[in-house]
Amino acid sequence: MTVTAIESFTGDANPYGGGDPYADYRTADFPFTRFVNLADRQLGAAVVAANDEFFAQRENLLVPGPAEFDPEHFGHKGKVMDGWETRRRRGASADDPWPTDEDHDWALVRLGAPGVIRGIVVDTAHFRGNYPQAVSVEGASVPGSPSAEELLGDHVKWTTLVPRTPVGGHAANGFSVSVEQRFTHLRVNQHPDGGIARLRVHGEVVPDPAWLAVLGTFDVVALENGGRAEDASNLFYSPASNTIQPGRSRKMDDGWETRRRRDRGHDWIRYRLAAQARIRALEIDTAYLKGNSAGWASVSVKDGESGEWTEILPRTRLQPDTNHRFVLPSSAVGTHARVDIYPDGGISRLRLFGSLTEAGTAALTARHQELGG
């Protein structure tokens, strides 16, 4: 196992002096953020328990978007913070008023989709003098829907993903993780106490092949089923992975939209499917994209990294704010898919309905077992 702090931030940030609260925020480019956030509420993630949330609720950890800060917002317990914040720990007596080295607060997080974790961001935005001295993160793989009490039981094996590491206030503290295991839950610890604004857990979804086999026909490119967006021509307004999120888009930025082109080119997204699959039908949804939806779209698949792209949906006119459904004249086998839009604009969702081939099922089952699923 190798765990590396990509770029370390330690120590207090300056007290808030007015103006833009993010002006002195400390952050870095973390390479693992190209992977999906496994702790996304939209995928079904939740903070199921915490030992203390006196000042600010644990659920704030997974709120989408950056933490907000209102310097005038105080409540009955003190400053209202957009994050998870615990009370100050104290020692045993007046002669020993300091917390021990073992004292810490914890929160249990259920990942929205089980998977291999590639990196974690513990964000202490706006916690300038009240952030934890250090953090640590552990992972576990527990089947079913365990309660908090079950997760805290002696039978659960926790694996260290981020060892106890000093962090900085008002900063995005990023940690690269190289543990080739499939995890379903995390235990986030802050030593000895303090506040964390946001938690992001980036990795690769590893679905349960037995569940997919029972489903039979399912969306073989969906994030929750193990699909992922590998690359895209343009990410100016929103990430390509939005197009394979669960459910229908609920607002314009919940899809994929490109900048306006001023050349003769077009935009595209390339996907990796859950495994080799046989596709029988597809949907292209432009929900909430009204004056900026793609004009036309085509879809292609290829089988294997070196396979040739084969068009399964020819260039087809799209309507704004509409879900378009297509039944293929014959099924198409592939491991990758690509949607091309003309000339620019966006789509909100792509759905590829089919089932895994025997080879796809075998490959996914082998990986699931190898990762401890």
Tab-separated table of C-alpha atoms in Angstrom:
chain	number	residue	atom	x	y	z
A	1	MET	CA	0.000	0.000	0.000
A	2	THR	CA	1.235	3.465	-0.889
A	3	VAL	CA	-0.394	6.645	0.346
A	4	THR	CA	0.957	10.002	-0.747
A	5	ALA	CA	-0.127	13.521	0.162
A	6	ILE	CA	0.037	15.127	-3.274
A	7	GLU	CA	0.543	18.608	-1.861
A	8	SER	CA	0.497	19.240	1.874
A	9	PHE	CA	-1.118	22.179	3.624
A	10	THR	CA	-0.580	22.661	7.334
A	11	GLY	CA	-1.229	25.355	9.881
A	12	ASP	CA	-3.883	27.999	10.358
A	13	ALA	CA	-5.128	30.178	7.562
A	14	ASN	CA	-5.339	33.905	8.221
A	15	PRO	CA	-8.460	35.105	10.046
A	16	TYR	CA	-11.217	36.147	7.665
A	17	GLY	CA	-10.597	39.774	6.779
A	18	GLY	CA	-13.587	40.506	4.563
A	19	GLY	CA	-14.257	40.266	0.861
A	20	ASP	CA	-14.079	36.990	-1.053
A	21	PRO	CA	-13.692	34.227	1.568
A	22	TYR	CA	-11.995	31.987	-1.027
A	23	ALA	CA	-9.350	34.582	-1.944
A	24	ASP	CA	-6.733	32.931	0.294
A	25	TYR	CA	-8.033	29.365	-0.002
A	26	ARG	CA	-5.253	26.827	-0.472
A	27	THR	CA	-5.708	24.149	-3.114
A	28	ALA	CA	-3.909	22.175	-5.807
A	29	ASP	CA	-4.599	20.136	-8.942
A	30	PHE	CA	-5.090	16.549	-7.839
A	31	PRO	CA	-4.714	14.013	-10.679
A	32	PHE	CA	-7.202	11.583	-9.145
A	33	THR	CA	-10.128	14.008	-9.500
A	34	ARG	CA	-10.644	12.719	-13.057
A	35	PHE	CA	-12.275	9.705	-11.403
A	36	VAL	CA	-15.902	9.797	-10.284
A	37	ASN	CA	-16.778	10.914	-6.755
A	38	LEU	CA	-17.914	7.682	-5.079
A	39	ALA	CA	-19.267	9.728	-2.164
A	40	ASP	CA	-21.719	11.628	-4.364
A	41	ARG	CA	-25.203	11.981	-2.853
A	42	GLN	CA	-26.629	11.572	-6.353
A	43	LEU	CA	-25.172	8.053	-6.431
A	44	GLY	CA	-26.700	7.295	-3.021
A	45	ALA	CA	-23.866	8.185	-0.633
A	46	ALA	CA	-24.651	9.226	2.950
A	47	VAL	CA	-22.981	10.052	6.246
A	48	VAL	CA	-24.720	7.414	8.353
A	49	ALA	CA	-23.340	8.364	11.793
A	50	ALA	CA	-20.894	10.565	13.704
A	51	ASN	CA	-19.850	10.547	17.334
A	52	ASP	CA	-20.282	14.333	17.650
A	53	GLU	CA	-21.823	17.067	15.502
A	54	PHE	CA	-22.357	19.742	18.125
A	55	PHE	CA	-21.618	22.779	15.950
A	56	ALA	CA	-22.376	21.572	12.410
A	57	GLN	CA	-24.110	18.544	10.959
A	58	ARG	CA	-22.285	15.574	9.514
A	59	GLU	CA	-24.473	15.562	6.372
A	60	ASN	CA	-22.784	18.760	5.183
A	61	LEU	CA	-19.691	16.704	4.291
A	62	LEU	CA	-21.309	15.404	1.108
A	63	VAL	CA	-23.212	18.503	-0.029
A	64	PRO	CA	-22.395	19.169	-3.711
A	65	GLY	CA	-20.498	22.320	-4.557
A	66	PRO	CA	-18.045	24.337	-2.458
A	67	ALA	CA	-18.787	25.234	1.151
A	68	GLU	CA	-20.394	28.618	1.727
A	69	PHE	CA	-19.429	31.162	4.379
A	70	ASP	CA	-21.576	33.847	5.992
A	71	PRO	CA	-19.525	35.799	8.559
A	72	GLU	CA	-22.683	37.148	10.234
A	73	HIS	CA	-24.455	33.806	10.652
A	74	PHE	CA	-24.488	32.736	14.309
A	75	GLY	CA	-26.868	30.390	16.110
A	76	HIS	CA	-27.546	29.351	19.686
A	77	LYS	CA	-24.439	27.152	19.734
A	78	GLY	CA	-22.096	29.614	18.051
A	79	LYS	CA	-20.871	30.290	14.509
A	80	VAL	CA	-22.891	28.367	11.926
A	81	MET	CA	-20.480	26.545	9.604
A	82	ASP	CA	-21.140	24.769	6.323
A	83	GLY	CA	-19.428	21.506	7.226
A	84	TRP	CA	-19.125	18.928	10.001
A	85	GLU	CA	-17.810	20.450	13.242
A	86	THR	CA	-17.415	18.881	16.664
A	87	ARG	CA	-17.027	20.506	20.077
A	88	ARG	CA	-13.603	21.129	21.641
A	89	ARG	CA	-12.228	18.107	23.442
A	90	ARG	CA	-10.927	18.439	27.005
A	91	GLY	CA	-8.665	16.410	29.215
A	92	ALA	CA	-9.467	14.464	32.364
A	93	SER	CA	-8.826	17.153	34.966
A	94	ALA	CA	-7.560	20.656	35.717
A	95	ASP	CA	-4.098	19.171	36.162
A	96	ASP	CA	-4.364	17.458	32.746
A	97	PRO	CA	-6.711	19.635	30.637
A	98	TRP	CA	-5.478	18.529	27.211
A	99	PRO	CA	-6.949	15.738	25.059
A	100	THR	CA	-4.883	12.582	24.745
A	101	ASP	CA	-3.121	11.461	21.578
A	102	GLU	CA	-5.820	8.829	21.081
A	103	ASP	CA	-8.772	11.230	21.343
A	104	HIS	CA	-10.537	11.793	18.036
A	105	ASP	CA	-13.938	12.286	16.418
A	106	TRP	CA	-15.294	10.108	13.631
A	107	ALA	CA	-17.949	9.935	10.928
A	108	LEU	CA	-19.134	6.854	9.004
A	109	VAL	CA	-19.716	7.336	5.277
A	110	ARG	CA	-21.553	4.935	2.981
A	111	LEU	CA	-20.245	5.255	-0.546
A	112	GLY	CA	-22.860	5.824	-3.213
A	113	ALA	CA	-21.308	3.086	-5.328
A	114	PRO	CA	-18.754	0.522	-4.101
A	115	GLY	CA	-15.389	0.778	-5.765
A	116	VAL	CA	-11.625	1.163	-5.756
A	117	ILE	CA	-10.540	4.477	-4.233
A	118	ARG	CA	-7.861	6.456	-6.074
A	119	GLY	CA	-7.829	9.638	-4.014
A	120	ILE	CA	-9.522	11.521	-1.191
A	121	VAL	CA	-9.970	15.248	-0.592
A	122	VAL	CA	-10.576	16.421	2.982
A	123	ASP	CA	-11.603	20.026	2.487
A	124	THR	CA	-11.370	22.433	5.449
A	125	ALA	CA	-12.702	25.492	3.598
A	126	HIS	CA	-13.550	28.340	6.050
A	127	PHE	CA	-12.261	26.334	9.013
A	128	ARG	CA	-9.343	28.662	9.592
A	129	GLY	CA	-8.576	28.153	13.260
A	130	ASN	CA	-11.009	25.373	14.089
A	131	TYR	CA	-9.907	22.605	11.710
A	132	PRO	CA	-8.509	19.254	12.962
A	133	GLN	CA	-4.827	18.961	13.696
A	134	ALA	CA	-4.732	15.747	11.644
A	135	VAL	CA	-7.050	13.385	9.798
A	136	SER	CA	-7.082	9.693	8.961
A	137	VAL	CA	-9.390	7.629	6.751
A	138	GLU	CA	-10.185	3.908	6.825
A	139	GLY	CA	-12.205	1.771	4.438
A	140	ALA	CA	-14.282	-1.378	4.824
A	141	SER	CA	-16.238	-3.683	2.542
A	142	VAL	CA	-19.512	-4.749	4.138
A	143	PRO	CA	-22.304	-6.382	2.110
A	144	GLY	CA	-25.933	-5.358	2.289
A	145	SER	CA	-27.153	-2.297	4.153
A	146	PRO	CA	-25.414	-2.380	7.545
A	147	SER	CA	-26.480	-0.098	10.383
A	148	ALA	CA	-24.036	2.207	12.145
A	149	GLU	CA	-23.944	-0.236	15.077
A	150	GLU	CA	-23.027	-3.088	12.742
A	151	LEU	CA	-20.281	-1.046	11.107
A	152	LEU	CA	-18.796	-0.316	14.530
A	153	GLY	CA	-18.817	-4.004	15.484
A	154	ASP	CA	-15.616	-5.928	16.166
A	155	HIS	CA	-16.176	-8.209	13.154
A	156	VAL	CA	-15.703	-5.392	10.590
A	157	LYS	CA	-12.197	-5.162	9.140
A	158	TRP	CA	-11.036	-1.588	8.536
A	159	THR	CA	-8.128	-0.885	6.171
A	160	THR	CA	-6.085	2.310	6.491
A	161	LEU	CA	-6.382	4.447	3.353
A	162	VAL	CA	-4.943	7.680	4.750
A	163	PRO	CA	-2.781	7.340	7.878
A	164	ARG	CA	-2.956	10.013	10.552
A	165	THR	CA	-1.653	13.058	8.696
A	166	PRO	CA	-1.475	16.769	9.630
A	167	VAL	CA	-3.741	19.024	7.566
A	168	GLY	CA	-4.140	22.744	7.051
A	169	GLY	CA	-7.019	25.072	7.685
A	170	HIS	CA	-9.033	26.634	4.840
A	171	ALA	CA	-7.478	24.201	2.362
A	172	ALA	CA	-8.203	21.270	0.061
A	173	ASN	CA	-6.116	18.500	1.615
A	174	GLY	CA	-5.620	15.830	-1.053
A	175	PHE	CA	-4.368	12.284	-0.615
A	176	SER	CA	-3.569	9.761	-3.335
A	177	VAL	CA	-4.591	6.199	-2.415
A	178	SER	CA	-3.225	2.961	-3.895
A	179	VAL	CA	-5.137	0.127	-2.275
A	180	GLU	CA	-6.450	-2.379	-4.813
A	181	GLN	CA	-9.578	-3.317	-2.890
A	182	ARG	CA	-13.301	-2.704	-3.303
A	183	PHE	CA	-14.772	-0.607	-0.475
A	184	THR	CA	-18.364	0.168	0.502
A	185	HIS	CA	-17.858	2.375	3.602
A	186	LEU	CA	-15.350	4.836	5.047
A	187	ARG	CA	-14.539	5.948	8.563
A	188	VAL	CA	-13.262	9.538	8.573
A	189	ASN	CA	-11.372	10.527	11.720
A	190	GLN	CA	-10.326	13.992	12.839
A	191	HIS	CA	-7.684	14.276	15.547
A	192	PRO	CA	-8.494	15.436	18.156
A	193	ASP	CA	-11.545	17.517	17.085
A	194	GLY	CA	-12.575	20.389	14.813
A	195	GLY	CA	-14.292	20.834	11.497
A	196	ILE	CA	-14.237	19.530	7.922
A	197	ALA	CA	-16.252	21.286	5.221
A	198	ARG	CA	-16.418	18.691	2.449
A	199	LEU	CA	-15.311	15.123	1.701
A	200	ARG	CA	-14.702	13.864	-1.821
A	201	VAL	CA	-13.780	10.231	-2.553
A	202	HIS	CA	-12.582	9.683	-6.122
A	203	GLY	CA	-12.325	6.227	-7.624
A	204	GLU	CA	-13.667	3.562	-9.972
A	205	VAL	CA	-17.048	1.927	-9.480
A	206	VAL	CA	-16.899	-1.874	-9.144
A	207	PRO	CA	-20.455	-3.249	-9.363
A	208	ASP	CA	-21.648	-6.595	-8.047
A	209	PRO	CA	-21.792	-8.917	-11.102
A	210	ALA	CA	-24.412	-11.105	-9.417
A	211	TRP	CA	-26.749	-8.098	-9.140
A	212	LEU	CA	-26.231	-7.141	-12.786
A	213	ALA	CA	-26.894	-10.750	-13.829
A	214	VAL	CA	-30.236	-10.703	-12.007
A	215	LEU	CA	-31.171	-7.424	-13.703
A	216	GLY	CA	-30.502	-8.949	-17.111
A	217	THR	CA	-31.027	-5.860	-19.259
A	218	PHE	CA	-29.675	-2.648	-17.734
A	219	ASP	CA	-27.857	0.577	-18.608
A	220	VAL	CA	-24.351	-0.701	-19.390
A	221	VAL	CA	-22.750	2.777	-19.392
A	222	ALA	CA	-24.306	4.100	-16.141
A	223	LEU	CA	-21.891	5.205	-13.427
A	224	GLU	CA	-23.640	3.126	-10.785
A	225	ASN	CA	-23.204	0.013	-12.962
A	226	GLY	CA	-19.484	0.554	-13.540
A	227	GLY	CA	-19.435	2.692	-16.695
A	228	ARG	CA	-17.301	5.798	-16.893
A	229	ALA	CA	-16.568	8.771	-19.110
A	230	GLU	CA	-12.939	8.403	-20.212
A	231	ASP	CA	-12.448	11.581	-22.235
A	232	ALA	CA	-14.299	14.422	-23.905
A	233	SER	CA	-13.562	17.134	-26.449
A	234	ASN	CA	-14.709	19.964	-24.183
A	235	LEU	CA	-15.495	20.345	-20.479
A	236	PHE	CA	-15.976	24.096	-20.358
A	237	TYR	CA	-19.293	24.205	-18.493
A	238	SER	CA	-19.722	20.780	-16.898
A	239	PRO	CA	-18.152	17.319	-16.569
A	240	ALA	CA	-18.880	14.596	-19.099
A	241	SER	CA	-19.631	12.161	-16.255
A	242	ASN	CA	-22.895	14.048	-15.637
A	243	THR	CA	-24.317	12.268	-18.678
A	244	ILE	CA	-24.210	8.870	-16.938
A	245	GLN	CA	-25.412	9.933	-13.491
A	246	PRO	CA	-28.567	8.301	-12.065
A	247	GLY	CA	-31.973	9.751	-12.856
A	248	ARG	CA	-32.978	12.535	-15.197
A	249	SER	CA	-31.246	15.893	-15.154
A	250	ARG	CA	-32.963	18.416	-12.856
A	251	LYS	CA	-31.333	21.611	-14.132
A	252	MET	CA	-29.116	22.804	-16.950
A	253	ASP	CA	-25.756	22.255	-15.258
A	254	ASP	CA	-26.726	18.683	-14.346
A	255	GLY	CA	-25.808	17.618	-17.892
A	256	TRP	CA	-22.887	18.166	-20.271
A	257	GLU	CA	-22.590	21.447	-22.148
A	258	THR	CA	-19.703	22.659	-24.298
A	259	ARG	CA	-18.614	26.158	-25.196
A	260	ARG	CA	-19.827	27.625	-28.494
A	261	ARG	CA	-17.729	26.465	-31.431
A	262	ARG	CA	-16.502	28.967	-34.003
A	263	ASP	CA	-14.918	26.379	-36.308
A	264	ARG	CA	-16.151	23.473	-38.461
A	265	GLY	CA	-15.548	20.804	-35.826
A	266	HIS	CA	-17.827	18.978	-33.392
A	267	ASP	CA	-17.777	17.723	-29.794
A	268	TRP	CA	-17.763	14.221	-28.341
A	269	ILE	CA	-17.506	12.026	-25.217
A	270	ARG	CA	-15.821	8.612	-25.069
A	271	TYR	CA	-17.034	6.060	-22.504
A	272	ARG	CA	-15.915	2.707	-21.125
A	273	LEU	CA	-18.794	0.320	-20.491
A	274	ALA	CA	-19.203	-1.776	-17.330
A	275	ALA	CA	-17.742	-4.694	-19.322
A	276	GLN	CA	-18.214	-6.155	-22.789
A	277	ALA	CA	-21.928	-5.831	-23.468
A	278	ARG	CA	-24.583	-6.395	-26.101
A	279	ILE	CA	-26.504	-3.121	-26.646
A	280	ARG	CA	-30.095	-3.254	-27.898
A	281	ALA	CA	-31.506	0.239	-27.304
A	282	LEU	CA	-30.383	3.711	-26.281
A	283	GLU	CA	-31.616	7.062	-25.024
A	284	ILE	CA	-30.233	10.550	-25.560
A	285	ASP	CA	-31.826	13.091	-23.238
A	286	THR	CA	-31.535	16.874	-23.603
A	287	ALA	CA	-33.572	17.737	-20.485
A	288	TYR	CA	-33.222	21.420	-19.446
A	289	LEU	CA	-30.996	22.148	-22.448
A	290	LYS	CA	-33.423	24.390	-24.316
A	291	GLY	CA	-31.482	26.952	-26.339
A	292	ASN	CA	-28.178	25.116	-26.115
A	293	SER	CA	-28.888	21.420	-26.783
A	294	ALA	CA	-26.876	19.618	-29.446
A	295	GLY	CA	-28.337	19.941	-32.915
A	296	TRP	CA	-27.582	16.388	-33.991
A	297	ALA	CA	-25.956	13.333	-32.379
A	298	SER	CA	-24.549	9.968	-33.398
A	299	VAL	CA	-23.438	7.007	-31.275
A	300	SER	CA	-20.682	4.481	-32.008
A	301	VAL	CA	-19.209	1.475	-30.203
A	302	LYS	CA	-15.984	-0.484	-30.401
A	303	ASP	CA	-14.929	-3.825	-28.946
A	304	GLY	CA	-11.571	-3.677	-27.139
A	305	GLU	CA	-8.989	-0.916	-26.980
A	306	SER	CA	-7.818	-1.591	-30.533
A	307	GLY	CA	-11.258	-2.240	-32.009
A	308	GLU	CA	-12.742	-0.221	-34.849
A	309	TRP	CA	-15.540	2.255	-34.161
A	310	THR	CA	-18.887	1.146	-35.594
A	311	GLU	CA	-21.781	3.575	-35.829
A	312	ILE	CA	-24.954	2.219	-34.200
A	313	LEU	CA	-26.989	5.446	-34.391
A	314	PRO	CA	-26.400	7.631	-37.461
A	315	ARG	CA	-26.348	11.395	-37.128
A	316	THR	CA	-29.851	12.197	-35.893
A	317	ARG	CA	-31.645	15.475	-35.248
A	318	LEU	CA	-32.216	16.216	-31.539
A	319	GLN	CA	-34.975	18.316	-30.011
A	320	PRO	CA	-34.383	20.618	-27.027
A	321	ASP	CA	-35.494	19.474	-23.562
A	322	THR	CA	-36.514	16.043	-24.878
A	323	ASN	CA	-35.741	12.396	-24.155
A	324	HIS	CA	-35.056	10.572	-27.432
A	325	ARG	CA	-35.413	6.751	-27.534
A	326	PHE	CA	-34.005	4.452	-30.198
A	327	VAL	CA	-34.347	0.675	-30.620
A	328	LEU	CA	-31.413	-0.712	-32.603
A	329	PRO	CA	-32.251	-2.847	-35.656
A	330	SER	CA	-29.693	-5.383	-34.416
A	331	SER	CA	-27.705	-5.636	-31.184
A	332	ALA	CA	-24.176	-4.228	-31.036
A	333	VAL	CA	-21.319	-5.719	-29.005
A	334	GLY	CA	-18.670	-3.490	-27.497
A	335	THR	CA	-16.580	-2.415	-24.530
A	336	HIS	CA	-16.503	1.312	-25.353
A	337	ALA	CA	-18.986	3.846	-26.687
A	338	ARG	CA	-18.778	7.352	-28.102
A	339	VAL	CA	-21.410	10.012	-28.551
A	340	ASP	CA	-20.680	12.725	-31.116
A	341	ILE	CA	-22.721	15.942	-31.073
A	342	TYR	CA	-22.958	18.433	-33.921
A	343	PRO	CA	-21.761	21.066	-33.916
A	344	ASP	CA	-21.710	21.836	-30.162
A	345	GLY	CA	-24.088	22.341	-27.252
A	346	GLY	CA	-24.895	19.493	-24.940
A	347	ILE	CA	-26.871	16.488	-23.785
A	348	SER	CA	-28.017	15.720	-20.270
A	349	ARG	CA	-27.991	11.893	-20.280
A	350	LEU	CA	-26.907	8.948	-22.409
A	351	ARG	CA	-28.387	5.494	-21.689
A	352	LEU	CA	-27.221	2.302	-23.401
A	353	PHE	CA	-29.528	-0.605	-22.596
A	354	GLY	CA	-28.279	-4.150	-22.962
A	355	SER	CA	-26.704	-7.048	-21.112
A	356	LEU	CA	-23.215	-8.353	-20.500
A	357	THR	CA	-21.811	-10.985	-22.817
A	358	GLU	CA	-20.370	-14.196	-21.372
A	359	ALA	CA	-16.887	-12.716	-21.750
A	360	GLY	CA	-17.982	-9.476	-20.079
A	361	THR	CA	-19.559	-11.319	-17.158
A	362	ALA	CA	-16.443	-13.449	-16.684
A	363	ALA	CA	-14.125	-10.421	-16.715
A	364	LEU	CA	-16.272	-8.439	-14.275
A	365	THR	CA	-16.640	-11.425	-11.939
A	366	ALA	CA	-12.893	-12.027	-11.894
A	367	ARG	CA	-12.175	-8.369	-11.066
A	368	HIS	CA	-14.858	-8.318	-8.353
A	369	GLN	CA	-13.302	-11.390	-6.678
A	370	GLU	CA	-9.766	-10.049	-7.072
A	371	LEU	CA	-10.743	-6.847	-5.276
A	372	GLY	CA	-12.306	-8.688	-2.369
A	373	GLY	CA	-15.935	-8.242	-3.390
